[in-house]
Amino acid sequence: WTELVDIYKRKIDVTSETASRIELEIKVAQTSSEKLNDSDTAIEYYSHALDDDRNNIQVLNALEQLYCDTKRYADVIDIIQMQVDYAQANDLFAMKVENEIKLARILIDHLEEKNRAIEVLKEVLDNDGQNQSAIEMLNALLKEPEYVSDIAAILKPIYKQNHNDEAYLELCRLCIENSSDEFERRAIYLDAASVADESLNDPERAFEFIKEAILINPTDDEVLERAQSVAQRHQCYALL
């Protein structure tokens, strides 16, 4: 196999036609990887092929796998981003989303670039608000307090649109736990009260949130008026 690789390399040196040169570069890379277990040479010649054709999906996929196998995750990110760009330029929506999910997973699992991963997953959900892989990955990051606010800003509108009220209220709870700003917590309590009142038709839970807002400022007229409104709406003045 080494002699065959050398033959391919000599042919590359005398081949000027791009398509033929790419074909030979791929043969060197494939033979090096599959027959000689030589990842370095395979990466080198796939990279040459990529220089000749930046949109060669066969080469991009092969490089992605080799970089993963050799744990060169920063290079994996570059290759996947090229596939995302190719998919976007060619209106290949499913391919774009698939690669963005892979991109986010590598960023989280191997590079600890979670803020960048959140941005990528936001891009996915901006175009496909029902993408469960993106939603699940964001939910998994909620256990880390520093990401709660950014993730809530992405998921709350989706949960509200889908009437996923319990998940929405859980996000409210996490945001309250991770906020030291009284004005912000007051706004979240009132938001949660509205969901409990209007979507879940649960005045008792609505009052629980309103009471917490009152504790922040017992003379807050807007909060007191909200309590009156909920009581009137459900005819449950005993809860006041």
Coordinates of C-alpha atoms in Angstrom, one line a residue, residues 7-204:
I7 CA 2.5 6.3 -7.2
Y8 CA -0.6 8.5 -6.4
K9 CA 1.7 11.2 -5.0
R10 CA 3.9 11.2 -8.2
K11 CA 0.8 11.4 -10.3
I12 CA -0.4 14.4 -8.3
D13 CA 2.9 16.2 -9.0
V14 CA 2.3 16.0 -12.8
T15 CA -1.4 16.6 -12.8
S16 CA -2.7 20.1 -13.5
E17 CA -6.4 19.4 -14.1
T18 CA -8.2 20.2 -10.8
A19 CA -10.8 17.4 -10.8
S20 CA -8.2 14.7 -11.6
R21 CA -5.8 16.1 -8.9
I22 CA -8.6 16.0 -6.3
E23 CA -9.4 12.4 -7.2
L24 CA -5.8 11.4 -6.7
E25 CA -5.5 13.4 -3.4
I26 CA -8.5 11.6 -2.1
K27 CA -7.0 8.3 -3.1
V28 CA -3.8 9.1 -1.2
A29 CA -5.9 10.1 1.9
Q30 CA -8.2 7.1 1.8
T31 CA -5.4 4.6 1.3
S32 CA -3.3 6.2 4.0
S33 CA -6.2 6.2 6.5
E34 CA -7.8 2.8 5.7
K35 CA -4.8 0.7 4.8
L36 CA -1.9 2.3 6.5
N37 CA -3.5 3.7 9.6
D38 CA -1.7 7.0 8.8
S39 CA -4.0 9.7 9.9
D40 CA -1.4 12.5 9.5
T41 CA -0.9 11.8 5.8
A42 CA -4.7 11.3 5.3
I43 CA -5.4 14.7 6.9
E44 CA -2.6 16.3 4.8
Y45 CA -4.0 15.1 1.5
Y46 CA -7.7 15.6 2.3
S47 CA -6.6 19.2 3.2
H48 CA -4.9 19.5 -0.2
A49 CA -8.2 18.3 -1.8
L50 CA -10.1 20.8 0.3
D51 CA -7.8 23.6 -0.9
D52 CA -8.8 22.7 -4.5
D53 CA -12.5 22.4 -3.7
R54 CA -13.8 24.1 -0.5
N55 CA -17.2 22.6 -1.0
N56 CA -16.3 19.0 -1.5
I57 CA -18.7 17.3 1.0
Q58 CA -16.9 13.9 0.7
V59 CA -13.7 15.6 1.8
L60 CA -15.3 17.6 4.5
N61 CA -17.0 14.5 6.0
A62 CA -13.7 12.5 5.9
L63 CA -11.8 15.3 7.6
E64 CA -14.4 15.7 10.2
Q65 CA -14.2 12.0 11.1
L66 CA -10.3 12.1 11.1
Y67 CA -10.2 15.1 13.3
C68 CA -12.7 13.5 15.7
D69 CA -10.7 10.3 15.8
T70 CA -7.5 12.2 16.6
K71 CA -9.3 14.5 19.1
R72 CA -8.4 17.7 17.2
Y73 CA -11.7 19.3 18.2
A74 CA -10.8 22.9 17.2
D75 CA -10.2 21.6 13.7
V76 CA -13.5 19.6 13.9
I77 CA -15.3 22.9 14.6
D78 CA -13.7 24.6 11.5
I79 CA -14.8 21.7 9.3
I80 CA -18.4 21.6 10.6
Q81 CA -18.6 25.4 10.2
M82 CA -17.7 25.0 6.6
Q83 CA -20.5 22.5 6.2
V84 CA -22.9 24.9 7.9
D85 CA -21.8 27.6 5.5
Y86 CA -22.2 25.3 2.5
A87 CA -25.6 24.2 3.5
Q88 CA -26.8 27.8 4.1
A89 CA -25.4 28.9 0.7
N90 CA -27.3 26.1 -1.0
D91 CA -30.5 26.3 0.9
L92 CA -30.0 22.8 2.5
F93 CA -32.0 23.5 5.7
A94 CA -31.9 20.0 7.2
M95 CA -28.1 19.7 6.6
K96 CA -27.5 23.1 8.1
V97 CA -29.5 22.2 11.3
E98 CA -27.8 18.8 11.6
N99 CA -24.4 20.4 11.5
E100 CA -25.3 23.2 13.8
I101 CA -26.4 20.6 16.4
K102 CA -23.1 18.7 15.9
L103 CA -21.2 22.0 16.3
A104 CA -22.9 22.8 19.6
R105 CA -22.3 19.4 20.9
I106 CA -18.6 19.5 20.2
L107 CA -18.4 23.0 21.7
I108 CA -20.0 21.8 24.9
D109 CA -18.5 18.3 25.3
H110 CA -15.0 18.9 24.2
L111 CA -14.1 22.6 24.1
E112 CA -16.0 24.0 27.1
E113 CA -17.2 26.9 24.8
K114 CA -20.7 26.8 26.2
N115 CA -21.6 30.5 25.5
R116 CA -20.8 29.9 21.8
A117 CA -22.8 26.7 21.8
I118 CA -25.8 28.6 23.2
E119 CA -25.5 31.1 20.4
V120 CA -25.4 28.2 17.9
L121 CA -28.5 26.6 19.4
K122 CA -30.3 29.9 19.4
E123 CA -29.7 30.1 15.7
V124 CA -31.2 26.6 15.3
L125 CA -34.3 27.5 17.3
D126 CA -34.7 30.9 15.5
N127 CA -35.2 28.8 12.3
D128 CA -36.8 25.7 13.8
G129 CA -38.5 26.5 17.1
Q130 CA -39.5 22.8 17.6
N131 CA -36.1 21.3 17.4
Q132 CA -36.0 19.0 20.3
S133 CA -32.3 18.3 20.2
A134 CA -31.5 22.0 20.6
I135 CA -34.1 22.4 23.4
E136 CA -32.8 19.3 25.3
M137 CA -29.2 20.6 25.0
L138 CA -30.1 24.0 26.4
N139 CA -32.1 22.4 29.2
A140 CA -29.1 20.3 30.1
L141 CA -27.1 23.6 30.5
L142 CA -29.6 25.1 33.0
K143 CA -27.9 23.3 35.8
E144 CA -25.1 25.9 35.5
P145 CA -26.4 29.2 36.9
E146 CA -24.3 31.4 34.7
Y147 CA -26.3 30.3 31.6
V148 CA -29.8 30.4 33.0
S149 CA -30.6 34.0 32.0
D150 CA -29.5 33.6 28.3
I151 CA -31.2 30.2 28.0
A152 CA -34.4 31.4 29.5
A153 CA -34.5 34.3 27.0
I154 CA -34.3 31.7 24.2
L155 CA -36.7 29.1 25.6
K156 CA -39.4 31.2 27.2
P157 CA -40.9 32.4 23.9
I158 CA -40.9 28.9 22.6
Y159 CA -42.6 27.5 25.7
K160 CA -45.2 30.3 25.7
Q161 CA -46.0 29.7 22.0
N162 CA -46.3 25.9 22.6
H163 CA -48.4 26.5 25.8
N164 CA -45.8 24.5 27.7
D165 CA -46.7 26.3 30.9
E166 CA -45.1 24.1 33.5
A167 CA -41.7 24.3 31.7
Y168 CA -42.2 28.1 31.4
L169 CA -42.8 28.4 35.2
E170 CA -39.8 26.2 35.9
L171 CA -37.7 28.7 33.9
C172 CA -39.2 31.5 35.9
R173 CA -38.2 29.7 39.1
L174 CA -34.6 29.3 38.0
C175 CA -34.4 32.9 36.9
I176 CA -35.7 34.1 40.2
E177 CA -33.2 31.9 42.1
N178 CA -30.3 33.3 40.0
S179 CA -31.3 36.9 40.2
S180 CA -30.2 39.3 42.9
D181 CA -32.0 42.2 41.3
E182 CA -35.3 42.9 43.1
F183 CA -36.8 44.7 40.2
E184 CA -36.0 41.8 37.9
R185 CA -37.4 39.3 40.4
R186 CA -40.6 41.3 40.8
A187 CA -41.1 41.3 37.0
I188 CA -40.5 37.5 36.8
Y189 CA -43.0 36.9 39.7
L190 CA -45.7 38.9 37.9
D191 CA -44.9 37.2 34.6
A192 CA -45.3 33.8 36.3
A193 CA -48.5 34.9 38.0
S194 CA -50.0 35.8 34.6
V195 CA -49.2 32.3 33.3
A196 CA -50.6 30.6 36.3
D197 CA -53.7 32.8 36.2
E198 CA -54.5 33.0 32.4
S199 CA -53.0 29.9 31.0
L200 CA -53.3 27.4 33.8
N201 CA -56.4 29.0 35.3
D202 CA -54.9 28.4 38.7
P203 CA -55.5 31.4 41.0
E204 CA -53.8 29.9 44.0

